[in-house]
XYZ file of C-alpha atoms in Angstrom:
732
model
C 54.504 66.337 86.987
C 53.799 69.796 88.445
C 56.757 72.127 88.891
C 57.666 73.366 92.289
C 56.469 76.923 91.437
C 52.933 75.607 90.672
C 52.977 73.592 93.860
C 53.843 76.602 95.916
C 51.029 78.758 94.117
C 48.454 76.056 94.698
C 49.277 75.465 98.406
C 49.318 79.322 98.843
C 45.936 79.514 97.271
C 44.696 76.714 99.568
C 45.983 78.193 102.603
C 44.311 81.514 101.778
C 40.885 79.570 102.059
C 41.412 78.347 105.631
C 39.990 79.428 108.804
C 40.877 78.428 112.267
C 38.160 77.365 114.576
C 40.189 75.347 117.035
C 38.910 72.028 115.841
C 41.156 68.952 115.196
C 40.130 69.208 111.565
C 41.261 72.796 111.298
C 44.493 72.099 112.968
C 45.455 69.023 111.021
C 44.532 70.713 107.727
C 46.891 73.707 108.509
C 49.516 71.346 109.707
C 49.349 69.489 106.348
C 49.540 72.395 104.085
C 52.487 73.953 106.211
C 54.261 70.636 105.996
C 53.860 70.454 102.227
C 54.917 74.185 101.756
C 57.844 73.705 104.039
C 58.839 70.404 102.220
C 59.743 72.480 99.071
C 63.429 73.042 98.251
C 63.804 76.860 98.861
C 67.373 76.773 97.648
C 65.958 77.220 93.996
C 63.471 79.935 92.952
C 59.835 79.094 93.813
C 58.084 82.293 94.153
C 56.858 83.962 90.860
C 54.463 86.393 92.630
C 55.938 88.157 95.590
C 52.814 89.721 96.314
C 51.161 86.305 96.833
C 54.151 85.273 99.138
C 53.635 88.405 101.392
C 49.933 87.774 101.625
C 50.706 84.041 102.630
C 52.897 85.552 105.382
C 50.152 87.883 106.382
C 47.513 85.035 106.557
C 49.838 82.835 108.578
C 50.320 85.384 111.318
C 46.566 86.246 111.396
C 45.497 82.737 111.415
C 47.896 80.732 113.564
C 47.543 81.490 117.323
C 50.504 82.347 119.566
C 49.977 79.401 121.965
C 50.146 76.455 119.297
C 53.891 75.601 119.535
C 53.951 73.186 116.672
C 52.114 75.618 114.215
C 54.270 78.480 115.425
C 57.411 76.557 114.690
C 56.227 75.617 111.264
C 55.066 79.194 110.327
C 58.445 80.572 111.540
C 60.108 78.105 109.231
C 58.078 79.265 106.289
C 58.718 83.034 106.962
C 62.453 82.386 107.353
C 62.638 80.590 104.190
C 60.674 83.206 102.110
C 62.715 85.982 103.564
C 66.217 84.392 103.616
C 66.103 82.235 100.443
C 63.432 83.723 98.352
C 64.471 87.214 99.058
C 60.777 88.322 99.740
C 60.672 91.831 101.307
C 58.039 92.126 104.141
C 57.176 95.883 104.781
C 54.524 98.037 106.028
C 51.534 96.597 107.911
C 52.520 93.077 107.221
C 55.935 93.766 108.845
C 54.324 95.120 111.869
C 51.841 92.235 112.005
C 54.771 89.680 111.904
C 56.682 91.607 114.473
C 53.840 91.754 117.039
C 52.977 88.150 116.380
C 56.500 87.057 117.104
C 56.685 89.049 120.300
C 53.467 87.514 121.463
C 54.640 84.007 120.445
C 57.770 84.418 122.441
C 55.709 85.021 125.566
C 53.320 82.229 125.069
C 55.384 79.569 123.546
C 58.892 79.576 125.147
C 59.793 76.321 123.543
C 59.878 77.947 120.039
C 61.942 81.100 120.895
C 64.753 79.880 118.704
C 62.640 79.700 115.555
C 60.740 82.978 116.484
C 63.932 85.093 117.107
C 65.314 83.490 113.937
C 62.332 85.055 112.020
C 63.074 88.670 113.699
C 66.735 88.271 112.884
C 65.944 87.543 109.141
C 63.667 90.440 108.979
C 66.189 92.829 110.257
C 69.392 91.491 108.501
C 67.728 90.944 105.034
C 66.434 94.614 104.880
C 68.108 97.175 107.099
C 65.351 99.498 106.645
C 63.208 97.316 108.795
C 65.197 98.462 111.746
C 63.486 102.015 111.601
C 59.967 100.123 112.227
C 60.959 97.373 114.553
C 63.474 99.117 116.814
C 60.663 100.614 119.276
C 58.860 97.193 119.225
C 61.874 94.855 119.890
C 63.786 97.291 122.263
C 61.590 98.536 125.096
C 61.203 98.148 128.654
C 58.552 95.236 128.493
C 60.040 93.597 125.290
C 60.388 89.815 125.677
C 63.514 89.899 123.359
C 65.312 91.579 126.233
C 64.160 89.005 128.756
C 65.444 86.316 126.416
C 68.724 88.012 125.956
C 69.296 88.106 129.700
C 68.232 84.442 130.109
C 70.399 81.624 130.956
C 69.649 79.405 127.785
C 72.688 80.486 125.795
C 71.388 79.372 122.180
C 68.274 81.703 122.271
C 70.112 84.307 124.128
C 72.453 84.575 121.312
C 69.815 84.954 118.737
C 68.239 87.618 120.870
C 71.412 89.454 121.139
C 72.071 89.323 117.360
C 68.422 90.799 116.871
C 69.658 93.642 119.117
C 72.834 94.097 117.093
C 70.755 94.141 113.917
C 68.231 96.570 115.306
C 71.021 99.048 115.930
C 72.717 98.598 112.308
C 71.050 101.203 110.131
C 72.514 104.460 108.851
C 68.980 106.041 108.676
C 68.628 105.681 112.572
C 71.105 108.581 112.863
C 68.317 111.129 112.647
C 65.883 109.352 114.915
C 65.365 110.065 118.573
C 66.193 106.654 119.840
C 68.613 107.300 122.819
C 66.492 105.356 125.207
C 66.353 102.369 122.976
C 70.140 102.460 122.405
C 70.693 102.658 126.145
C 68.481 99.518 126.820
C 70.593 97.639 124.059
C 73.890 98.876 125.419
C 72.872 97.478 128.827
C 72.466 94.027 127.464
C 75.753 94.140 125.419
C 77.813 95.347 128.450
C 76.095 92.786 130.695
C 78.015 90.056 128.674
C 81.194 91.911 128.251
C 81.679 92.946 131.905
C 81.456 89.390 133.291
C 83.819 86.452 133.304
C 83.704 85.025 129.979
C 83.173 81.277 129.089
C 86.221 80.904 126.842
C 85.655 77.537 125.340
C 82.024 78.025 124.547
C 81.411 78.680 120.913
C 77.981 79.983 121.543
C 79.271 82.328 124.147
C 81.944 83.649 121.970
C 79.502 84.394 119.392
C 77.395 86.429 121.953
C 80.550 88.426 122.618
C 81.094 89.100 118.871
C 77.525 90.366 118.641
C 77.730 92.492 121.827
C 80.964 94.129 120.633
C 79.543 94.871 117.264
C 76.378 96.157 118.783
C 78.316 98.539 121.061
C 79.988 99.747 117.747
C 76.594 100.447 116.299
C 75.403 102.247 119.413
C 78.401 104.519 119.702
C 78.124 105.256 115.949
C 74.337 106.332 116.380
C 74.729 108.011 119.683
C 78.080 109.932 120.202
C 76.969 111.285 123.551
C 76.977 107.616 124.911
C 80.532 107.434 123.744
C 81.464 110.626 125.573
C 79.646 109.337 128.772
C 81.034 105.775 128.843
C 84.448 106.435 127.137
C 86.401 104.901 130.015
C 84.361 101.827 130.299
C 84.287 101.130 126.419
C 88.126 101.508 126.322
C 88.292 99.039 129.168
C 86.142 96.572 127.258
C 88.126 96.787 124.182
C 91.456 96.622 126.057
C 90.314 93.385 127.637
C 88.867 91.612 124.580
C 91.477 92.723 122.063
C 93.801 90.251 123.837
C 91.025 87.569 124.535
C 92.374 84.036 124.542
C 95.781 84.884 123.419
C 98.372 82.415 124.535
C 100.439 83.604 127.454
C 98.115 86.561 128.147
C 95.790 86.398 131.132
C 92.348 87.856 130.653
C 91.500 90.959 132.694
C 88.175 91.683 133.585
C 86.997 95.038 131.975
C 87.265 97.953 134.139
C 86.680 101.678 133.478
C 89.988 103.279 132.240
C 90.858 106.778 133.304
C 92.823 109.484 131.368
C 96.401 110.041 132.098
C 97.631 113.119 134.113
C 100.032 115.053 132.177
C 102.680 114.924 135.063
C 102.709 111.473 136.549
C 104.491 110.971 140.025
C 106.868 108.045 139.824
C 110.267 106.542 140.703
C 113.208 107.135 138.492
C 113.550 104.913 135.509
C 116.654 102.636 135.413
C 116.371 101.838 131.841
C 117.918 104.271 129.233
C 114.354 105.384 128.236
C 114.330 108.792 130.016
C 113.889 111.765 127.784
C 115.393 115.124 127.639
C 113.553 118.196 126.007
C 114.309 120.124 123.119
C 112.655 122.132 120.346
C 109.431 120.689 118.514
C 110.638 118.969 115.352
C 109.226 120.555 112.135
C 106.558 118.211 110.705
C 107.554 116.479 107.441
C 105.118 117.086 104.557
C 102.841 114.034 104.031
C 103.430 111.877 101.072
C 100.276 113.020 99.325
C 101.296 116.691 99.746
C 97.961 117.620 101.177
C 98.017 120.634 103.343
C 94.599 120.172 104.963
C 95.103 118.572 108.452
C 91.780 116.782 108.495
C 92.487 115.156 105.051
C 95.795 114.260 106.274
C 94.118 112.234 109.075
C 91.911 110.243 106.754
C 94.701 109.400 104.132
C 95.452 106.185 106.178
C 92.356 104.504 104.863
C 93.726 104.054 101.253
C 97.464 103.881 101.565
C 98.002 100.251 100.306
C 96.061 97.849 98.254
C 95.679 94.259 99.512
C 98.262 91.855 98.033
C 97.558 88.145 97.984
C 100.269 85.937 99.533
C 100.921 82.260 99.638
C 103.251 82.536 102.674
C 102.113 80.480 105.669
C 101.893 82.211 108.927
C 104.585 80.891 111.305
C 102.508 81.582 114.285
C 99.605 79.487 113.080
C 100.370 75.867 113.092
C 97.472 73.986 114.385
C 94.547 75.270 112.559
C 93.416 77.044 109.409
C 91.033 80.065 109.335
C 87.512 79.480 107.932
C 84.294 81.298 108.467
C 81.644 78.464 108.163
C 80.891 76.043 111.016
C 80.048 73.486 108.403
C 83.598 73.416 107.077
C 84.826 71.461 110.134
C 84.418 67.871 111.158
C 82.607 66.779 114.402
C 85.857 65.658 115.743
C 87.526 67.228 118.908
C 90.136 68.910 116.612
C 87.249 70.439 114.490
C 85.436 71.704 117.706
C 88.749 73.153 118.942
C 89.214 74.920 115.597
C 85.732 76.423 115.741
C 86.396 77.612 119.286
C 89.732 79.157 118.097
C 88.010 80.867 115.023
C 85.262 82.390 117.212
C 88.002 83.629 119.640
C 89.702 85.240 116.796
C 86.564 86.844 115.724
C 86.121 88.156 119.340
C 89.418 89.984 119.281
C 88.730 91.409 115.835
C 85.265 92.744 116.686
C 87.077 94.403 119.939
C 89.681 96.009 117.701
C 86.989 97.320 115.340
C 85.211 98.866 118.196
C 88.446 100.476 119.465
C 88.988 101.915 115.940
C 85.495 103.355 115.834
C 86.116 104.869 119.368
C 89.384 106.359 118.327
C 87.962 107.860 115.107
C 84.959 109.364 116.789
C 86.730 110.829 119.913
C 88.582 114.172 120.024
C 92.273 113.982 119.357
C 93.240 115.502 122.630
C 90.845 113.362 124.471
C 91.935 110.121 123.177
C 95.461 110.916 123.500
C 94.947 111.073 127.250
C 94.367 107.253 127.140
C 97.522 106.401 125.153
C 99.219 105.019 128.458
C 96.299 102.514 128.616
C 96.849 101.264 125.019
C 100.524 101.791 124.409
C 103.206 100.322 126.583
C 106.009 102.301 128.027
C 107.539 99.067 129.448
C 106.550 95.642 128.409
C 107.783 94.045 131.795
C 104.996 95.892 133.688
C 101.991 94.590 131.579
C 101.352 92.653 128.470
C 97.740 93.961 128.275
C 98.345 96.524 125.489
C 98.097 96.996 121.676
C 101.833 96.075 121.070
C 101.159 92.398 122.446
C 98.254 92.215 120.206
C 100.288 93.147 117.257
C 102.949 90.605 118.046
C 101.081 87.759 119.563
C 97.622 87.539 117.830
C 97.644 84.176 116.036
C 95.185 85.504 113.390
C 96.512 87.484 110.544
C 93.194 89.528 110.444
C 93.715 90.343 114.061
C 97.070 91.525 113.664
C 95.857 93.643 110.757
C 93.122 95.153 112.774
C 95.491 96.074 115.680
C 97.918 97.673 113.271
C 95.076 99.739 111.774
C 94.260 100.983 115.269
C 97.786 101.834 115.893
C 98.061 103.728 112.659
C 94.984 105.765 113.412
C 96.367 106.428 116.785
C 99.779 107.719 115.604
C 98.207 109.710 112.718
C 95.852 111.526 114.954
C 98.426 112.295 117.666
C 101.368 113.502 115.601
C 101.098 116.971 117.032
C 101.488 115.470 120.599
C 104.207 112.904 119.791
C 106.780 115.670 119.057
C 106.819 116.363 122.799
C 108.327 112.913 123.510
C 111.891 113.068 124.942
C 114.610 111.082 126.705
C 115.967 112.370 129.992
C 118.946 111.110 132.041
C 118.027 113.305 135.009
C 116.308 111.730 138.031
C 113.445 113.843 139.313
C 110.766 113.449 142.060
C 108.263 112.723 139.328
C 108.361 111.465 135.794
C 107.150 114.153 133.287
C 104.493 112.952 130.719
C 106.970 113.843 127.878
C 109.399 111.205 129.383
C 106.611 108.568 129.547
C 105.670 109.534 125.984
C 109.203 109.057 124.916
C 109.263 105.635 126.357
C 106.035 104.764 124.445
C 107.703 105.970 121.212
C 110.726 103.950 121.932
C 108.649 100.938 122.641
C 106.691 101.411 119.494
C 109.750 101.404 117.414
C 110.701 98.006 119.028
C 107.304 96.629 118.478
C 107.142 97.379 114.797
C 110.746 96.285 114.275
C 109.790 92.897 115.632
C 106.588 92.866 113.639
C 108.633 93.117 110.462
C 109.170 89.304 110.740
C 105.377 89.098 109.464
C 104.896 86.350 106.907
C 101.616 87.568 105.375
C 102.281 90.433 102.870
C 99.044 92.252 103.585
C 99.925 92.520 107.268
C 103.608 93.351 106.570
C 102.452 96.264 104.383
C 100.375 97.507 107.315
C 103.444 97.272 109.543
C 105.393 99.336 107.090
C 102.528 101.756 106.936
C 102.510 102.179 110.723
C 106.376 102.544 110.766
C 106.330 105.358 108.087
C 103.655 107.324 110.209
C 105.895 106.767 113.470
C 109.059 107.986 111.759
C 107.177 111.146 110.692
C 106.075 111.835 114.002
C 109.096 110.927 116.143
C 111.527 113.637 117.243
C 114.723 111.512 116.905
C 116.856 114.422 118.023
C 115.244 114.257 121.497
C 115.037 110.418 121.745
C 117.660 107.779 122.917
C 120.413 107.667 120.215
C 120.274 104.691 117.810
C 116.582 104.360 117.202
C 116.528 105.938 113.664
C 119.731 103.777 112.827
C 117.980 100.659 113.685
C 115.001 101.521 111.623
C 117.080 102.097 108.636
C 119.043 98.796 109.350
C 115.731 96.718 109.711
C 113.971 98.199 106.756
C 116.781 98.161 104.227
C 116.682 94.373 103.674
C 113.121 94.790 102.324
C 113.985 96.944 99.417
C 114.934 93.939 97.370
C 111.906 91.950 98.646
C 110.280 89.584 95.877
C 106.968 91.551 96.258
C 106.850 94.842 94.607
C 104.504 96.320 97.100
C 106.803 95.404 100.035
C 109.571 97.119 98.075
C 107.578 100.226 97.676
C 106.424 100.190 101.334
C 110.075 99.917 102.499
C 111.122 102.693 100.146
C 108.330 104.867 101.819
C 109.741 104.337 105.183
C 113.035 105.355 103.986
C 111.571 108.401 102.331
C 110.183 109.458 105.589
C 113.645 108.959 107.372
C 115.214 111.236 104.765
C 112.461 114.005 105.510
C 112.915 113.724 109.215
C 114.177 116.995 110.777
C 116.307 118.000 112.438
C 118.838 115.451 110.968
C 120.565 113.352 113.531
C 124.172 112.189 112.883
C 123.402 108.524 113.182
C 120.928 108.745 110.143
C 123.587 110.429 107.917
C 126.016 107.708 108.934
C 123.736 104.859 108.236
C 122.633 106.208 104.882
C 126.239 106.754 103.716
C 127.200 103.173 104.164
C 127.974 101.186 101.101
C 125.932 98.132 100.224
C 126.403 94.975 102.147
C 124.886 91.664 101.912
C 122.146 90.978 104.362
C 119.957 88.256 105.032
C 116.608 88.032 106.869
C 116.741 85.585 109.884
C 113.902 83.351 110.683
C 112.348 84.585 113.964
C 109.165 82.901 115.014
C 106.677 85.327 116.436
C 104.888 82.563 118.389
C 107.989 82.025 120.458
C 108.159 85.710 121.591
C 107.516 86.383 125.189
C 107.155 89.645 126.949
C 110.777 89.133 128.358
C 111.915 88.528 124.698
C 110.600 91.831 123.820
C 112.641 93.582 126.380
C 115.786 91.631 125.730
C 115.517 91.702 121.883
C 114.995 95.396 121.514
C 115.362 95.497 117.671
C 115.618 92.548 115.207
C 119.345 92.262 114.248
C 118.888 91.574 110.458
C 122.676 91.949 109.901
C 125.172 91.385 112.861
C 128.249 92.609 111.232
C 126.678 95.884 109.802
C 127.432 98.147 112.700
C 131.218 97.403 112.226
C 131.137 98.451 108.697
C 132.816 101.779 108.097
C 131.327 104.648 106.364
C 132.085 104.738 102.722
C 133.899 107.500 100.906
C 131.821 109.785 98.834
C 132.962 108.303 95.652
C 131.785 104.865 96.584
C 127.859 105.114 96.069
C 125.752 104.624 99.265
C 123.583 101.671 99.321
C 120.304 103.727 99.198
C 121.114 105.709 96.273
C 122.748 102.573 94.496
C 119.371 100.766 95.035
C 117.291 103.509 93.644
C 119.412 103.904 90.535
C 119.475 100.180 89.982
C 115.665 100.127 90.178
C 115.499 102.934 87.532
C 118.120 101.409 85.233
C 117.513 98.962 82.332
C 119.572 95.952 83.689
C 116.723 94.471 85.833
C 113.049 94.261 85.056
C 111.304 96.517 87.938
C 107.687 97.190 88.306
C 106.641 100.847 87.692
C 105.508 101.584 91.311
C 108.977 100.655 92.506
C 110.543 102.954 89.947
C 108.197 105.747 90.922
C 109.000 105.458 94.669
C 112.813 105.245 93.956
C 112.363 108.630 92.297
C 110.542 109.988 95.296
C 113.384 108.770 97.525
C 115.929 110.658 95.304
C 113.862 113.660 95.456
C 113.754 113.434 99.380
C 117.569 113.232 99.437
C 117.821 116.734 97.946
C 116.332 118.240 101.070
C 118.744 117.363 103.811
C 121.265 115.126 102.130
C 122.195 117.016 99.042
C 125.877 117.492 99.528
C 126.511 113.932 100.416
C 124.135 111.787 98.541
C 123.282 113.893 95.378
C 126.370 116.020 94.486
C 129.041 113.365 94.188
C 126.902 111.329 91.790
C 125.190 114.007 89.717
C 126.391 112.534 86.498
C 124.956 109.031 87.269
C 121.725 110.353 88.434
C 121.397 112.563 85.305
C 121.821 109.523 82.980
C 119.259 107.485 85.054
C 116.716 110.552 84.964
C 117.388 110.711 81.088
C 116.311 107.194 80.826
C 113.147 107.839 82.894
C 112.107 110.721 80.885
C 112.124 108.418 77.847
C 109.908 105.766 79.542
C 106.585 104.958 78.151
C 104.942 105.123 81.652
C 103.655 108.540 82.024
C 103.616 108.839 85.727
C 107.488 107.777 85.746
C 108.209 110.656 83.391
C 106.325 113.027 85.619
C 108.054 112.185 88.727
C 111.233 112.046 86.830
C 110.609 115.739 86.006
C 109.664 116.529 89.575
C 113.136 114.950 90.735
C 114.977 117.020 88.230
C 113.192 120.229 89.519
C 114.210 119.384 93.028
C 117.768 118.782 92.163
C 117.885 121.981 90.212
C 116.451 124.021 92.994
C 118.957 122.575 95.446
C 121.746 123.392 93.125
C 120.748 126.901 92.908
C 120.335 127.179 96.731
C 123.999 125.869 97.212
C 125.447 128.001 94.445
C 123.681 131.139 95.763
C 125.148 130.468 99.303
C 127.912 132.891 100.451
C 130.219 130.068 101.446
C 133.697 129.681 100.427
C 133.567 125.802 100.868
C 130.641 125.138 98.664
C 129.740 121.476 98.136
C 128.951 121.905 94.538
C 130.576 123.858 91.638
C 128.939 125.352 88.590
C 130.748 122.911 86.495
C 129.249 120.007 88.217
C 125.740 121.387 87.659
C 126.522 122.087 84.058
C 127.387 118.442 83.413
C 124.051 117.463 85.091
C 122.001 119.696 82.928
C 123.931 119.078 79.630
C 123.081 115.483 79.876
C 119.383 116.298 80.091
C 119.013 119.029 77.732
C 120.863 117.293 75.011
C 118.602 114.357 75.078
C 115.252 113.700 76.925
C 114.312 116.958 78.440
C 113.917 118.660 75.128
C 111.774 116.051 73.782
C 109.617 116.277 76.970
C 109.036 119.914 76.334
C 107.887 119.163 72.674
C 105.348 116.559 73.755
C 102.318 117.012 71.522
C 99.663 115.361 73.402
C 100.456 115.780 77.131
C 100.278 119.255 78.495
C 101.161 118.069 81.896
C 104.489 116.752 80.729
C 105.332 119.971 79.094
C 104.476 121.906 82.221
C 106.713 119.626 84.227
C 109.483 120.209 81.616
C 109.006 124.030 81.911
C 109.467 123.732 85.765
C 112.615 121.703 85.223
C 114.066 124.485 82.906
C 113.054 127.226 85.300
C 115.254 125.674 87.960
C 118.494 125.810 86.027
C 119.400 129.237 87.456
C 121.765 131.785 86.358
C 124.995 130.234 87.443
C 124.445 127.229 85.192
C 122.681 129.009 82.125
C 125.471 131.573 81.675
C 127.938 128.627 81.159
C 125.957 127.085 78.380
C 127.402 127.073 74.983
C 126.326 129.442 72.245
C 124.397 126.564 70.661
C 122.544 125.528 73.776
C 121.207 128.834 74.879
C 119.285 129.557 71.602
C 117.924 126.085 71.521
C 116.360 126.509 74.951
C 114.982 129.898 74.003
C 113.347 128.419 70.845
C 111.718 125.740 72.773
C 110.162 128.242 75.075
C 109.025 130.378 72.160
C 107.317 127.424 70.587
C 105.522 126.617 73.834
C 104.386 130.137 74.289
C 102.999 130.298 70.747
C 101.233 126.919 71.292
C 99.550 128.278 74.499
C 98.556 131.584 72.775
C 96.978 129.800 69.949
C 95.100 127.463 72.442
C 93.807 130.482 74.354
C 92.364 132.013 71.207
């Protein structure tokens, strides 16, 4: 029995000997060979000679006329099987021949348009470089593909729109002069996106997905189109990012205008009005990069995806799958497919919005904040916060949070203008509106902490950390920072290590926020209290709920707790030291972040969080310096350096009521020098560790050094001499 490969080769050879003379014999012979070739199983390798397969395609398109619908249909099936399943690359003259043949066939045999467009789609998607050659053929004023895309038959219109999307998806098109083609394609995309959608139609939802992705391709290739149509594109994304979310009515896309800096309005009756003040000093970013542009891009790689087996409380009626074949033909299966398609529409809209935000100038996109971020949830639910809280798809919530993070990161210099005002004026200053937005964002992200999917929860923490860094709490309504601390603290003992790290990062940002507000200090000085996370179902939240429940009260009795005395260790320092101890097995990233939190305490909370517990901190740092994990030792050395510098600053201060005495500092350094710090300096194979050790000793300062014993001083000097000799030998 001949193998499938041999059968394919024989049939290809037979086809090459045919000629078409429009006789019944010729037609029947071509039909027979095409039926036999198409009858092979293309799921398995059949083609041993790819050149012969390309020649077969060439002969098919040369031999078969455009007006024979049966032959055209069978030829399209053959080409699609070869390109999609056998990975045959069609290029050069054969590619042009196939494309022109398909376009002529669309005009002459409308009944086969679905198969013909499937061939074009396969050629475009299986090899992106084909877009360079096919773009001008497929997208032109008299192109039949554009006519089909505008037609009433939805199935072929979908494939045509997908072809247009694929045409615009190629990085090599950036250097080509294709503005007219992109404008034609965008006209088709916007045609579907600016009319009333057919919500329950799976095919129509797929058209919307391709249109949104196509617009994203267009603005990527043509930034001038984005500048010209920015308002309309934002209106499209604003409508479709909330598409088919329960309880949110669809608003037909309209062109969005930029906000005026001073907006007339009536006095606000809610305590959201702001009062001015100095611009807060920006906290240094976590990665310590000083380049502002790099700081913007750091949001891309902040967390790594973490798998979670938690079930999303807001999704009770369906699972998320990507293939239509995964569902049954029952009504439930059809509704599930519709729901999945609607989810993908929202995600495509959010991806388009993210691309718009990244490609638009900071100052320009900031003018549209009021269209995306609410200052009052009672006015309208059509905003990004609603998407974050009510989107039933975890991927949708993740995408919305990614957009929000990018907006916050790119707008930090503007958000410091936010303020709360109790004065009623004839108009509402933009800074007051901005303050209301910042307050509402805190409310939104606090509610979003009820997330059950770990990956989405990490993104919530990421947004919250960026918002804390950008918020001028000294000019905002009192209590916001305190509630952030209250809502985040329950997660520092979460079962997932990544969540613990994320929560500690937010608290590190709180510690670095300047100027310090009294409520933050009070909240951080409380002693440990048992708190439990309540079950709050996101799907039951309405817009009214968002106004009434301003923040999630994770512990109802915490606000009545009195501030602990300095001798009773505050909860945050106790948690960090517990993570760094030997009593409980803690992952290395959690330990490293705990050290970063302690380092942040030295900046603004040294006297109340560090000084009373210098001895305990020194013993824990001594353990860290002996750890086998190198990063932990490096960060421990960095923390010692920070504490040493703060000790010197307070000892050098000309203040009679100093918070720390030289004797306290001496105890701290003696614990370290007598044990692990000396060993760190004598590390044979890690020059970075030795450098960190040198930085630590350099921060001892004269007030402490002169109080060392006569045995300790020579010991430190000898270590330095050995390091100097080793470096001198290395240089030579």
